[in-house]
Short mmCIF file of C-alpha atoms in Angstrom, two decimals:
data_model
loop_
_atom_site.label_atom_id
_atom_site.label_comp_id
_atom_site.label_asym_id
_atom_site.label_seq_id
_atom_site.Cartn_x
_atom_site.Cartn_y
_atom_site.Cartn_z
CA MET B 1230 5.15 -23.77 -205.01
CA ALA B 1231 7.98 -24.43 -207.47
CA HIS B 1232 9.09 -27.66 -205.86
CA THR B 1233 5.59 -29.13 -205.88
CA GLU B 1234 5.37 -28.62 -209.64
CA VAL B 1235 8.64 -30.49 -210.11
CA ASP B 1236 7.32 -33.28 -207.88
CA LYS B 1237 4.19 -33.48 -209.94
CA ARG B 1238 6.11 -33.72 -213.21
CA ASP B 1239 8.33 -36.44 -211.75
CA SER B 1240 5.35 -38.45 -210.65
CA VAL B 1241 3.76 -38.16 -214.11
CA LYS B 1242 6.99 -39.41 -215.65
CA ALA B 1243 7.18 -42.30 -213.21
CA ARG B 1244 3.59 -43.13 -213.96
CA ARG B 1245 4.19 -43.23 -217.70
CA LYS B 1246 7.12 -45.62 -217.36
CA ARG B 1247 4.90 -48.42 -216.16
CA PRO B 1248 2.80 -50.27 -218.70
CA PHE B 1249 -0.88 -49.35 -218.72
CA ILE B 1250 -2.07 -52.65 -217.33
CA ILE B 1251 0.30 -52.60 -214.31
CA GLU B 1252 -0.59 -48.98 -213.68
CA PHE B 1253 -4.29 -49.84 -213.77
CA TYR B 1254 -3.92 -52.92 -211.56
CA SER B 1255 -1.97 -50.98 -208.93
CA SER B 1256 -5.10 -48.96 -208.12
CA ASP B 1257 -7.89 -50.37 -205.95
CA VAL B 1258 -10.50 -49.67 -208.62
CA GLY B 1259 -8.28 -51.52 -211.10
CA LYS B 1260 -8.01 -54.48 -208.73
CA LYS B 1261 -11.79 -54.59 -208.48
CA TRP B 1262 -11.92 -54.67 -212.29
CA ALA B 1263 -9.42 -57.54 -212.25
CA MET B 1264 -11.48 -59.38 -209.64
CA ALA B 1265 -14.67 -58.90 -211.65
CA LEU B 1266 -13.17 -60.01 -214.96
CA SER B 1267 -11.38 -63.02 -213.46
CA GLY B 1268 -14.59 -63.70 -211.52
CA ILE B 1269 -16.54 -63.90 -214.78
CA LEU B 1270 -14.02 -66.47 -216.09
CA LEU B 1271 -14.25 -68.45 -212.85
CA LEU B 1272 -18.06 -68.36 -212.96
CA GLY B 1273 -17.95 -69.60 -216.54
CA TYR B 1274 -15.67 -72.41 -215.40
CA LEU B 1275 -17.99 -73.30 -212.51
CA VAL B 1276 -20.96 -73.59 -214.87
CA ALA B 1277 -19.04 -75.61 -217.48
CA HIS B 1278 -17.56 -77.89 -214.79
CA LEU B 1279 -21.01 -78.52 -213.31
CA LEU B 1280 -22.60 -79.20 -216.72
CA GLY B 1281 -19.89 -81.79 -217.32
CA ASN B 1282 -20.28 -83.31 -213.84
CA LEU B 1283 -24.04 -83.66 -214.23
CA LYS B 1284 -23.27 -86.28 -216.89
CA VAL B 1285 -22.84 -88.77 -214.01
CA PHE B 1286 -26.63 -89.00 -214.01
CA LEU B 1287 -26.48 -90.23 -217.62
CA GLY B 1288 -24.44 -93.27 -216.59
CA PRO B 1289 -20.82 -94.41 -216.17
CA GLU B 1290 -19.88 -94.59 -219.88
CA ASN B 1291 -21.19 -91.08 -220.52
CA VAL B 1292 -19.13 -89.31 -217.86
CA ASP B 1293 -16.01 -91.39 -218.51
CA LEU B 1294 -16.23 -90.53 -222.21
CA TYR B 1295 -16.69 -86.85 -221.30
CA ALA B 1296 -13.47 -86.90 -219.27
CA GLU B 1297 -11.68 -88.64 -222.12
CA ALA B 1298 -13.05 -86.08 -224.60
CA LEU B 1299 -11.60 -83.27 -222.46
CA ARG B 1300 -8.16 -84.87 -222.59
CA ASP B 1301 -8.59 -85.45 -226.32
CA LEU B 1302 -9.73 -81.90 -227.18
CA GLY B 1303 -8.39 -80.86 -230.57
CA GLY B 1304 -8.20 -84.50 -231.69
CA GLU B 1305 -5.30 -85.33 -234.00
CA LEU B 1306 -4.52 -81.66 -234.68
CA VAL B 1307 -2.66 -80.99 -231.43
CA PRO B 1308 -0.67 -83.07 -228.96
CA ARG B 1309 -2.93 -84.97 -226.56
CA GLN B 1310 -4.07 -82.99 -223.48
CA SER B 1311 -2.51 -79.76 -224.81
CA ILE B 1312 -5.82 -77.86 -225.08
CA LEU B 1313 -6.84 -79.15 -221.65
CA TRP B 1314 -3.57 -77.85 -220.20
CA LEU B 1315 -4.00 -74.48 -221.90
CA MET B 1316 -7.42 -74.19 -220.28
CA ARG B 1317 -5.98 -75.25 -216.92
CA ILE B 1318 -3.22 -72.63 -217.15
CA GLY B 1319 -5.79 -69.97 -218.06
CA LEU B 1320 -7.93 -71.02 -215.12
CA LEU B 1321 -4.97 -70.99 -212.74
CA LEU B 1322 -3.97 -67.54 -213.99
CA ALA B 1323 -7.49 -66.16 -213.51
CA TYR B 1324 -7.65 -67.73 -210.07
CA SER B 1325 -4.24 -66.35 -209.06
CA ILE B 1326 -5.22 -62.83 -210.13
CA HIS B 1327 -8.53 -63.17 -208.28
CA VAL B 1328 -6.81 -64.31 -205.07
CA HIS B 1329 -3.98 -61.77 -205.27
CA ALA B 1330 -6.35 -58.85 -205.81
CA ALA B 1331 -8.65 -60.14 -203.05
CA LEU B 1332 -5.81 -60.47 -200.52
CA SER B 1333 -4.32 -57.05 -201.23
CA LEU B 1334 -7.73 -55.35 -201.11
CA TRP B 1335 -8.57 -57.20 -197.89
CA TRP B 1336 -5.32 -55.98 -196.35
CA ARG B 1337 -5.93 -52.43 -197.59
CA ASN B 1338 -9.46 -52.43 -196.17
CA ARG B 1339 -8.33 -53.72 -192.79
CA LYS B 1340 -5.84 -50.86 -192.51
CA ALA B 1341 -8.40 -48.29 -193.68
CA ARG B 1342 -10.48 -48.53 -190.48
CA GLY B 1343 -7.59 -47.15 -188.41
CA SER B 1344 -5.95 -48.29 -185.20
CA VAL B 1345 -9.07 -47.83 -183.05
CA GLY B 1346 -12.05 -49.49 -184.66
CA TYR B 1347 -15.69 -49.19 -183.72
CA GLN B 1348 -16.34 -50.09 -180.10
CA THR B 1349 -20.05 -50.51 -180.73
CA ARG B 1350 -21.43 -53.38 -182.74
CA THR B 1351 -22.23 -52.02 -186.20
CA THR B 1352 -25.84 -52.31 -187.34
CA TYR B 1353 -25.77 -53.59 -190.92
CA LEU B 1354 -28.72 -52.58 -193.03
CA ALA B 1355 -27.64 -53.29 -196.59
CA ALA B 1356 -24.65 -55.62 -196.34
CA THR B 1357 -25.61 -59.28 -196.62
CA TYR B 1358 -23.95 -62.20 -194.85
CA ALA B 1359 -22.72 -63.20 -198.30
CA SER B 1360 -21.01 -59.84 -198.86
CA ARG B 1361 -19.55 -59.59 -195.36
CA PHE B 1362 -18.08 -63.09 -195.33
CA MET B 1363 -16.59 -63.05 -198.86
CA ALA B 1364 -13.06 -63.45 -197.47
CA TYR B 1365 -14.04 -66.44 -195.31
CA THR B 1366 -16.11 -68.19 -197.97
CA GLY B 1367 -13.22 -67.52 -200.37
CA ILE B 1368 -10.68 -69.16 -198.03
CA THR B 1369 -13.06 -72.10 -197.52
CA VAL B 1370 -13.32 -72.55 -201.28
CA PHE B 1371 -9.51 -72.39 -201.62
CA LEU B 1372 -8.99 -75.13 -199.01
CA PHE B 1373 -11.78 -77.13 -200.62
CA ILE B 1374 -10.11 -76.90 -204.04
CA LEU B 1375 -6.92 -78.40 -202.57
CA PHE B 1376 -8.90 -81.30 -201.12
CA HIS B 1377 -11.02 -81.68 -204.25
CA LEU B 1378 -7.94 -81.95 -206.49
CA SER B 1379 -6.23 -84.51 -204.28
CA ASP B 1380 -9.52 -86.42 -204.07
CA LEU B 1381 -10.68 -86.63 -207.68
CA THR B 1382 -7.75 -85.42 -209.82
CA TRP B 1383 -4.55 -86.63 -208.17
CA GLY B 1384 -6.03 -89.38 -206.02
CA PRO B 1385 -4.22 -89.52 -202.63
CA ALA B 1386 -7.31 -88.44 -200.67
CA ASN B 1387 -9.36 -91.23 -202.25
CA PRO B 1388 -8.14 -94.79 -201.38
CA ASP B 1389 -10.14 -96.35 -204.25
CA PHE B 1390 -8.86 -93.88 -206.87
CA VAL B 1391 -8.34 -95.24 -210.39
CA TYR B 1392 -7.04 -92.81 -213.03
CA GLY B 1393 -9.62 -92.20 -215.77
CA ASP B 1394 -12.39 -94.16 -214.04
CA VAL B 1395 -14.42 -91.03 -213.27
CA TYR B 1396 -17.77 -92.56 -212.35
CA ALA B 1397 -16.27 -95.15 -209.99
CA ASN B 1398 -14.09 -92.49 -208.32
CA ILE B 1399 -17.08 -90.21 -207.73
CA VAL B 1400 -19.16 -93.00 -206.21
CA ALA B 1401 -16.24 -94.25 -204.11
CA THR B 1402 -15.49 -90.83 -202.63
CA PHE B 1403 -19.09 -89.78 -201.93
CA GLU B 1404 -19.94 -93.10 -200.28
CA ARG B 1405 -17.86 -91.83 -197.33
CA VAL B 1406 -20.28 -89.78 -195.21
CA PRO B 1407 -17.72 -87.22 -193.88
CA VAL B 1408 -16.53 -86.50 -197.43
CA ALA B 1409 -20.10 -85.99 -198.67
CA ILE B 1410 -20.73 -83.55 -195.79
CA LEU B 1411 -17.45 -81.73 -196.49
CA TYR B 1412 -18.41 -81.28 -200.14
CA ILE B 1413 -21.88 -80.00 -199.25
CA VAL B 1414 -20.51 -77.47 -196.73
CA ALA B 1415 -17.88 -76.26 -199.18
CA ILE B 1416 -20.46 -75.90 -201.96
CA LEU B 1417 -22.68 -73.84 -199.65
CA ALA B 1418 -19.70 -71.53 -198.96
CA LEU B 1419 -19.10 -71.33 -202.71
CA GLY B 1420 -22.78 -70.48 -203.18
CA ALA B 1421 -22.56 -67.58 -200.73
CA HIS B 1422 -19.42 -66.38 -202.55
CA VAL B 1423 -21.13 -66.59 -205.96
CA ARG B 1424 -24.29 -64.91 -204.67
CA HIS B 1425 -22.41 -61.70 -203.80
CA GLY B 1426 -19.75 -61.95 -206.50
CA ALA B 1427 -22.09 -62.46 -209.44
CA TRP B 1428 -24.01 -59.32 -208.47
CA SER B 1429 -21.05 -57.27 -207.32
CA LEU B 1430 -19.03 -57.73 -210.51
CA PHE B 1431 -21.51 -55.61 -212.47
CA GLN B 1432 -20.87 -52.67 -210.13
CA SER B 1433 -17.09 -53.14 -210.32
CA ILE B 1434 -17.02 -52.96 -214.10
CA GLY B 1435 -19.61 -50.20 -214.20
CA ILE B 1436 -22.49 -52.09 -215.83
CA ASN B 1437 -25.29 -50.10 -214.33
CA ASN B 1438 -28.43 -49.33 -216.25
CA ALA B 1439 -31.89 -48.73 -214.87
CA LYS B 1440 -33.38 -51.21 -217.34
CA PHE B 1441 -30.86 -53.91 -216.54
CA ASN B 1442 -30.28 -53.38 -212.80
CA LYS B 1443 -33.19 -55.46 -211.53
CA TRP B 1444 -31.81 -58.46 -213.47
CA ARG B 1445 -28.38 -58.29 -211.84
CA ASN B 1446 -29.60 -59.70 -208.53
CA LYS B 1447 -31.87 -62.23 -210.22
CA LEU B 1448 -28.97 -63.45 -212.32
CA ALA B 1449 -26.83 -63.82 -209.20
CA TYR B 1450 -29.55 -65.80 -207.40
CA GLY B 1451 -30.15 -67.98 -210.47
CA LEU B 1452 -26.45 -68.77 -210.89
CA THR B 1453 -26.13 -69.51 -207.16
CA ALA B 1454 -29.15 -71.82 -207.19
CA PHE B 1455 -27.85 -73.69 -210.25
CA ILE B 1456 -24.32 -74.08 -208.89
CA VAL B 1457 -25.38 -75.07 -205.36
CA LEU B 1458 -28.24 -77.43 -206.24
CA GLY B 1459 -26.37 -78.98 -209.16
CA ASN B 1460 -23.21 -79.67 -207.20
CA ILE B 1461 -24.95 -80.87 -204.06
CA SER B 1462 -27.14 -83.27 -206.03
CA ILE B 1463 -24.17 -85.52 -206.80
CA PRO B 1464 -22.99 -86.39 -203.23
CA LEU B 1465 -26.65 -86.64 -202.16
CA ALA B 1466 -27.47 -88.99 -205.04
CA VAL B 1467 -24.55 -91.25 -204.03
CA GLN B 1468 -25.56 -91.16 -200.36
CA PHE B 1469 -29.16 -92.10 -201.18
CA GLY B 1470 -28.07 -94.88 -203.50
CA ILE B 1471 -29.33 -93.30 -206.73
CA LEU B 1472 -25.80 -93.38 -208.15
CA LYS B 1473 -24.02 -96.68 -207.45
CA LEU B 1474 -21.50 -98.98 -209.02
CA MET S 1060 -37.98 -38.10 -171.58
CA ASP S 1061 -34.91 -39.52 -169.90
CA VAL S 1062 -32.14 -41.32 -171.75
CA ILE S 1063 -28.76 -42.68 -170.74
CA LEU S 1064 -25.84 -41.74 -172.98
CA SER S 1065 -22.61 -43.60 -173.40
CA VAL S 1066 -20.38 -41.09 -175.17
CA TRP S 1067 -16.85 -41.52 -176.56
CA ARG S 1068 -14.61 -38.99 -174.79
CA GLN S 1069 -11.09 -38.38 -176.08
CA VAL S 1070 -9.14 -35.26 -175.11
CA GLY S 1071 -6.90 -35.12 -178.18
CA PRO S 1072 -5.84 -36.86 -181.39
CA ASP S 1073 -3.24 -39.07 -179.70
CA ALA S 1074 -5.01 -39.55 -176.37
CA GLU S 1075 -6.68 -42.76 -175.32
CA GLY S 1076 -10.45 -42.52 -175.51
CA GLU S 1077 -13.18 -44.15 -173.45
CA PHE S 1078 -16.92 -44.26 -173.10
CA VAL S 1079 -18.37 -42.03 -170.38
CA ARG S 1080 -21.90 -42.48 -169.07
CA TYR S 1081 -24.21 -39.46 -168.85
CA GLU S 1082 -27.81 -39.22 -167.79
CA ALA S 1083 -29.84 -36.89 -169.98
CA ASN S 1084 -32.99 -36.13 -168.06
CA ASP S 1085 -36.09 -34.10 -168.95
CA ILE S 1086 -35.30 -34.00 -172.67
CA PRO S 1087 -38.29 -32.75 -174.72
CA ASP S 1088 -39.09 -35.39 -177.34
CA HIS S 1089 -39.21 -32.77 -180.09
CA ALA S 1090 -35.58 -31.83 -179.40
CA SER S 1091 -33.18 -32.83 -182.16
CA PHE S 1092 -30.32 -35.16 -181.29
CA LEU S 1093 -27.89 -32.24 -181.31
CA GLU S 1094 -30.18 -30.16 -179.10
CA MET S 1095 -30.24 -33.08 -176.66
CA LEU S 1096 -26.42 -32.95 -176.64
CA ASP S 1097 -26.64 -29.15 -176.11
CA ILE S 1098 -28.74 -29.74 -173.00
CA VAL S 1099 -26.24 -32.31 -171.72
CA ASN S 1100 -23.41 -29.84 -172.39
CA GLU S 1101 -25.24 -27.06 -170.54
CA ASN S 1102 -25.38 -29.29 -167.49
CA LEU S 1103 -21.70 -30.22 -167.88
CA ASN S 1104 -20.83 -26.51 -168.08
CA THR S 1105 -22.86 -25.78 -164.95
CA ASN S 1106 -20.96 -28.51 -163.12
CA ASN S 1107 -17.62 -27.15 -164.39
CA GLU S 1108 -17.00 -30.24 -166.51
CA GLU S 1109 -15.64 -30.26 -170.05
CA PRO S 1110 -18.57 -30.29 -172.56
CA ILE S 1111 -18.77 -32.98 -175.27
CA ALA S 1112 -17.14 -31.75 -178.49
CA PHE S 1113 -19.16 -32.46 -181.65
CA ASP S 1114 -19.32 -30.91 -185.11
CA HIS S 1115 -22.44 -29.05 -186.21
CA ASP S 1116 -23.36 -26.01 -188.22
CA CYS S 1117 -26.60 -25.40 -190.15
CA ARG S 1118 -28.75 -27.88 -188.20
CA GLU S 1119 -31.11 -28.16 -191.14
CA GLY S 1120 -29.50 -31.10 -192.90
CA ILE S 1121 -27.73 -29.30 -195.73
CA CYS S 1122 -24.21 -28.44 -194.57
CA GLY S 1123 -22.69 -31.84 -193.81
CA MET S 1124 -20.91 -30.79 -190.63
CA CYS S 1125 -22.66 -33.00 -188.10
CA GLY S 1126 -22.34 -36.72 -187.96
CA MET S 1127 -21.72 -39.43 -185.40
CA MET S 1128 -22.25 -43.13 -184.96
CA ILE S 1129 -25.42 -43.57 -182.91
CA ASN S 1130 -25.93 -47.12 -181.67
CA GLY S 1131 -23.68 -48.42 -184.43
CA GLN S 1132 -25.46 -46.54 -187.21
CA ALA S 1133 -24.12 -43.49 -189.03
CA HIS S 1134 -26.48 -40.54 -188.32
CA GLY S 1135 -28.63 -42.82 -186.15
CA PRO S 1136 -31.68 -44.96 -186.80
CA GLN S 1137 -33.59 -42.60 -189.10
CA LEU S 1138 -32.65 -43.17 -192.75
CA GLY S 1139 -32.06 -40.36 -195.22
CA THR S 1140 -31.30 -37.64 -192.65
CA ALA S 1141 -28.24 -36.16 -191.00
CA THR S 1142 -27.83 -36.26 -187.19
CA CYS S 1143 -29.30 -32.77 -186.82
CA GLN S 1144 -32.58 -33.91 -188.39
CA LEU S 1145 -32.89 -36.90 -186.06
CA HIS S 1146 -35.31 -36.17 -183.24
CA MET S 1147 -35.49 -37.64 -179.77
CA ARG S 1148 -39.01 -38.98 -180.46
CA LYS S 1149 -37.21 -41.71 -182.43
CA PHE S 1150 -35.96 -43.04 -179.07
CA LYS S 1151 -37.85 -44.46 -176.11
CA ASP S 1152 -37.80 -43.18 -172.56
CA GLY S 1153 -35.01 -44.93 -170.64
CA ASP S 1154 -33.05 -45.96 -173.78
CA THR S 1155 -29.29 -46.28 -173.58
CA ILE S 1156 -27.67 -44.55 -176.55
CA ARG S 1157 -24.06 -45.20 -177.51
CA ILE S 1158 -22.37 -42.39 -179.41
CA GLU S 1159 -19.04 -42.77 -181.20
CA PRO S 1160 -17.11 -40.67 -183.71
CA TRP S 1161 -16.67 -41.74 -187.36
CA ARG S 1162 -13.83 -44.26 -187.42
CA ALA S 1163 -11.47 -44.36 -190.37
CA GLU S 1164 -7.76 -44.05 -191.00
CA GLY S 1165 -8.59 -41.05 -193.23
CA PHE S 1166 -10.74 -39.42 -190.52
CA PRO S 1167 -8.53 -39.11 -187.41
CA VAL S 1168 -10.35 -38.15 -184.21
CA VAL S 1169 -9.65 -34.55 -183.19
CA ARG S 1170 -11.56 -34.60 -179.91
CA ASP S 1171 -14.53 -36.58 -178.56
CA LEU S 1172 -16.95 -36.89 -181.50
CA THR S 1173 -15.10 -34.52 -183.82
CA VAL S 1174 -13.05 -35.97 -186.65
CA ASP S 1175 -10.74 -34.35 -189.19
CA ARG S 1176 -12.34 -34.74 -192.62
CA SER S 1177 -9.70 -32.82 -194.61
CA ALA S 1178 -9.11 -35.99 -196.66
CA PHE S 1179 -12.37 -35.14 -198.44
CA ASP S 1180 -10.97 -31.68 -199.22
CA ARG S 1181 -7.86 -33.32 -200.70
CA ILE S 1182 -10.11 -35.41 -202.99
CA ILE S 1183 -12.04 -32.30 -204.11
CA GLU S 1184 -8.78 -30.43 -204.72
CA ALA S 1185 -7.64 -33.27 -206.97
CA GLY S 1186 -10.44 -32.69 -209.48
CA GLY S 1187 -13.77 -31.63 -207.99
CA TYR S 1188 -13.95 -28.44 -210.03
CA ILE S 1189 -14.23 -27.18 -213.60
CA THR S 1190 -11.73 -24.80 -215.14
CA VAL S 1191 -13.46 -21.74 -216.63
CA SER S 1192 -12.37 -18.21 -217.26
CA THR S 1193 -14.07 -16.12 -214.64
CA GLY S 1194 -15.44 -12.70 -215.35
CA SER S 1195 -18.95 -11.52 -215.88
CA ALA S 1196 -21.63 -14.16 -215.45
CA PRO S 1197 -22.40 -16.04 -218.72
CA ASP S 1198 -25.87 -15.85 -220.23
CA ALA S 1199 -28.32 -18.23 -218.64
CA ASN S 1200 -28.99 -21.41 -220.65
CA LEU S 1201 -26.05 -20.69 -222.94
CA ILE S 1202 -25.02 -24.34 -222.64
CA PRO S 1203 -27.93 -26.71 -223.24
CA VAL S 1204 -28.06 -29.44 -220.57
CA PRO S 1205 -30.19 -32.52 -221.33
CA LYS S 1206 -32.92 -32.97 -218.72
CA LEU S 1207 -31.80 -36.48 -217.75
CA ALA S 1208 -28.20 -35.32 -217.31
CA ALA S 1209 -29.35 -32.41 -215.17
CA GLU S 1210 -31.45 -34.71 -212.99
CA ALA S 1211 -28.69 -37.28 -212.51
CA ALA S 1212 -26.06 -34.61 -211.86
CA MET S 1213 -28.35 -33.03 -209.27
CA ASP S 1214 -28.82 -36.40 -207.54
CA ALA S 1215 -25.04 -36.67 -207.26
CA ALA S 1216 -24.59 -33.04 -206.28
CA ALA S 1217 -26.90 -33.59 -203.31
CA CYS S 1218 -23.84 -34.97 -201.47
CA ILE S 1219 -23.07 -32.76 -198.48
CA GLY S 1220 -19.71 -34.46 -197.74
CA CYS S 1221 -20.58 -35.48 -194.18
CA GLY S 1222 -18.55 -38.71 -194.32
CA ALA S 1223 -21.35 -41.08 -193.28
CA CYS S 1224 -20.52 -43.29 -196.30
CA VAL S 1225 -16.98 -43.81 -195.02
CA ALA S 1226 -18.21 -44.29 -191.46
CA ALA S 1227 -20.81 -46.90 -192.44
CA CYS S 1228 -18.62 -48.78 -194.92
CA PRO S 1229 -17.13 -52.00 -193.51
CA ASN S 1230 -13.98 -51.10 -195.51
CA SER S 1231 -13.91 -47.37 -194.64
CA ALA S 1232 -14.14 -46.67 -198.36
CA ALA S 1233 -15.02 -43.25 -199.73
CA GLN S 1234 -16.32 -44.48 -203.08
CA LEU S 1235 -19.80 -43.03 -202.62
CA PHE S 1236 -18.48 -39.55 -201.78
CA THR S 1237 -15.89 -39.58 -204.56
CA SER S 1238 -18.23 -41.05 -207.16
CA ALA S 1239 -20.91 -38.48 -206.30
CA LYS S 1240 -18.42 -35.64 -206.71
CA VAL S 1241 -16.98 -37.14 -209.91
CA SER S 1242 -20.40 -37.85 -211.44
CA HIS S 1243 -21.84 -34.48 -210.51
CA LEU S 1244 -19.39 -32.83 -212.93
CA ASN S 1245 -18.81 -35.71 -215.36
CA LEU S 1246 -22.51 -35.88 -216.24
CA LEU S 1247 -22.74 -32.22 -217.20
CA PRO S 1248 -21.48 -30.64 -220.44
CA GLN S 1249 -19.38 -28.17 -218.42
CA GLY S 1250 -17.46 -31.08 -216.90
CA GLN S 1251 -16.51 -32.83 -220.14
CA ALA S 1252 -13.19 -31.06 -220.78
CA GLU S 1253 -11.62 -32.48 -217.61
CA ARG S 1254 -13.79 -35.58 -217.36
CA PHE S 1255 -11.08 -38.23 -217.51
CA SER S 1256 -8.27 -36.44 -215.72
CA ARG S 1257 -10.81 -35.64 -213.01
CA VAL S 1258 -11.83 -39.24 -212.38
CA ALA S 1259 -8.23 -40.52 -212.51
CA ASP S 1260 -6.90 -37.85 -210.13
CA MET S 1261 -9.80 -38.02 -207.68
CA VAL S 1262 -9.70 -41.83 -207.49
CA ASP S 1263 -5.92 -41.79 -207.01
CA GLU S 1264 -6.26 -39.26 -204.20
CA MET S 1265 -9.14 -41.20 -202.61
CA GLU S 1266 -7.06 -44.38 -202.54
CA LYS S 1267 -4.36 -42.64 -200.51
CA TRP S 1268 -6.78 -42.22 -197.62
CA PHE S 1269 -9.57 -44.76 -197.79
CA GLY S 1270 -10.32 -48.43 -198.43
CA ALA S 1271 -11.71 -50.16 -201.49
CA CYS S 1272 -15.31 -50.86 -202.42
CA SER S 1273 -16.78 -54.32 -201.79
CA ASN S 1274 -20.26 -53.36 -203.02
CA HIS S 1275 -21.89 -53.96 -199.63
CA GLY S 1276 -24.25 -51.02 -200.18
CA GLU S 1277 -24.05 -49.78 -196.57
CA CYS S 1278 -23.02 -46.27 -197.71
CA GLU S 1279 -26.18 -45.81 -199.75
CA THR S 1280 -28.34 -46.64 -196.70
CA ALA S 1281 -26.34 -44.42 -194.33
CA CYS S 1282 -26.24 -41.44 -196.72
CA PRO S 1283 -28.40 -38.58 -195.40
CA LYS S 1284 -29.08 -37.69 -199.04
CA SER S 1285 -29.73 -41.32 -200.10
CA ILE S 1286 -27.21 -41.07 -202.93
CA SER S 1287 -27.26 -44.23 -205.02
CA ILE S 1288 -24.31 -46.59 -205.47
CA ASP S 1289 -25.13 -46.38 -209.18
CA PHE S 1290 -22.66 -43.50 -209.20
CA ILE S 1291 -19.89 -45.86 -208.04
CA ALA S 1292 -20.47 -47.96 -211.15
CA LEU S 1293 -20.32 -44.81 -213.25
CA MET S 1294 -17.01 -43.85 -211.64
CA ASN S 1295 -15.55 -47.33 -212.20
CA ARG S 1296 -16.49 -47.08 -215.88
CA ASP S 1297 -14.99 -43.61 -216.30
CA TYR S 1298 -11.85 -44.68 -214.43
CA ILE S 1299 -10.92 -47.41 -216.92
CA ARG S 1300 -11.85 -45.11 -219.80
CA SER S 1301 -9.51 -42.49 -218.33
CA LYS S 1302 -6.62 -44.93 -218.61
CA PHE S 1303 -7.25 -45.42 -222.34
CA GLN S 1304 -7.95 -41.74 -222.86
CA GLN S 1305 -4.70 -40.70 -221.16
CA GLY S 1306 -2.71 -43.05 -223.38
CA ARG S 1307 -4.23 -41.64 -226.51
CA LEU S 1308 -3.49 -38.08 -225.48
CA ALA S 1309 -0.03 -38.74 -224.07
CA GLY S 1310 1.84 -37.61 -227.21
CA GLN S 1311 0.05 -34.28 -227.22
CA ARG S 1312 0.98 -33.25 -223.70
#
């Protein structure tokens, strides 16, 4: 028994050497916490981004001024675009943590089934399509973000791109039918991802209370409906000629 | 009634397994699923064939020994019961039933439908106990337990450790088992002294063997005791608290 006690003491020492946050993140439960907390940030971003985007319905000047206001956050107090870049770095950091935790948990879970998996098709009773396809909807959203940035932020995927001319860029890109379809499909994948994530995060961070529990699912559905309908309305409005130059 | 079985046969831990077809004829419909397998095994014995190995003990749904995947569902189509409490009247005459062992890295197959669930014992050893000085029994009701705590702890303590949660989980995660065992003691006054070391140690041990939780909720449905995934949330909360707690106490160790 003596050697096991020494082993135990060694492992406690090794554990203490690492900072608390690394120690916590190295566990699967910790990674789920990280995914939930970064998920909350990303959900907040999705809502804020959509609220800003919906300004296209208020006319070209309105949305162009909104984009300019984002670049000019902080006014004369700080260098131009600095606050915007801070927010972008924060977003990128949250997204990186979310993706890293997701990939390592996905890998862990794949290994956990063992070398011989079930030979019979599993009957799912509680798992939803949204929960089972989180990895795939997540990858879809990642690829979509790459396209979305090169379409409306950097410009190469949009032949009529003019820097700062937000309204014209949106109309130009959504007038192309394949692009409008691509956006709608990607937003539906994002919706499925949000539907499970916005509910699941409460479990991961242990917010579970009989009085509050019935609202967790309703909140997830509400957020999903807002994000999906809001985002889809823009390509549809361009396609149906409601938004035009 | 007559049913056709397709049973996973595997002679040893490292052997290749395969499905073997058996005809189970003249099964009384009030036989339990395990009794149906007994009848099949009797016939195999008579024909000098190797009987199907499966785990079972009390056959009244309280011991947690039995368990198998029946048509892709842990403990079969009847919810809230273990395999021994599933009766053949739940099936139709002429049905084909596919039977597989639990599949998980942490539950290696021993033989046929029998799996090694010692990983659960390792998790219990890590913290599923309270430290008390033994001796004569203490006076009853010496420690007041709030009614709500007693009820919730009892709901968690209903876990019989059969492993259906791991078997049903798409990630082979043991969060429902571990959280039930953690909560059972963490909710009671007797469990408070070791509350945070318990959750940290049991979660760490669990993660050596099993996957991570994706909040699918399959475990809750498969559980023969219908234990709620609310306990998983409770465990997640205590786990992060344990990290802060440990830091605060580090200087005193």
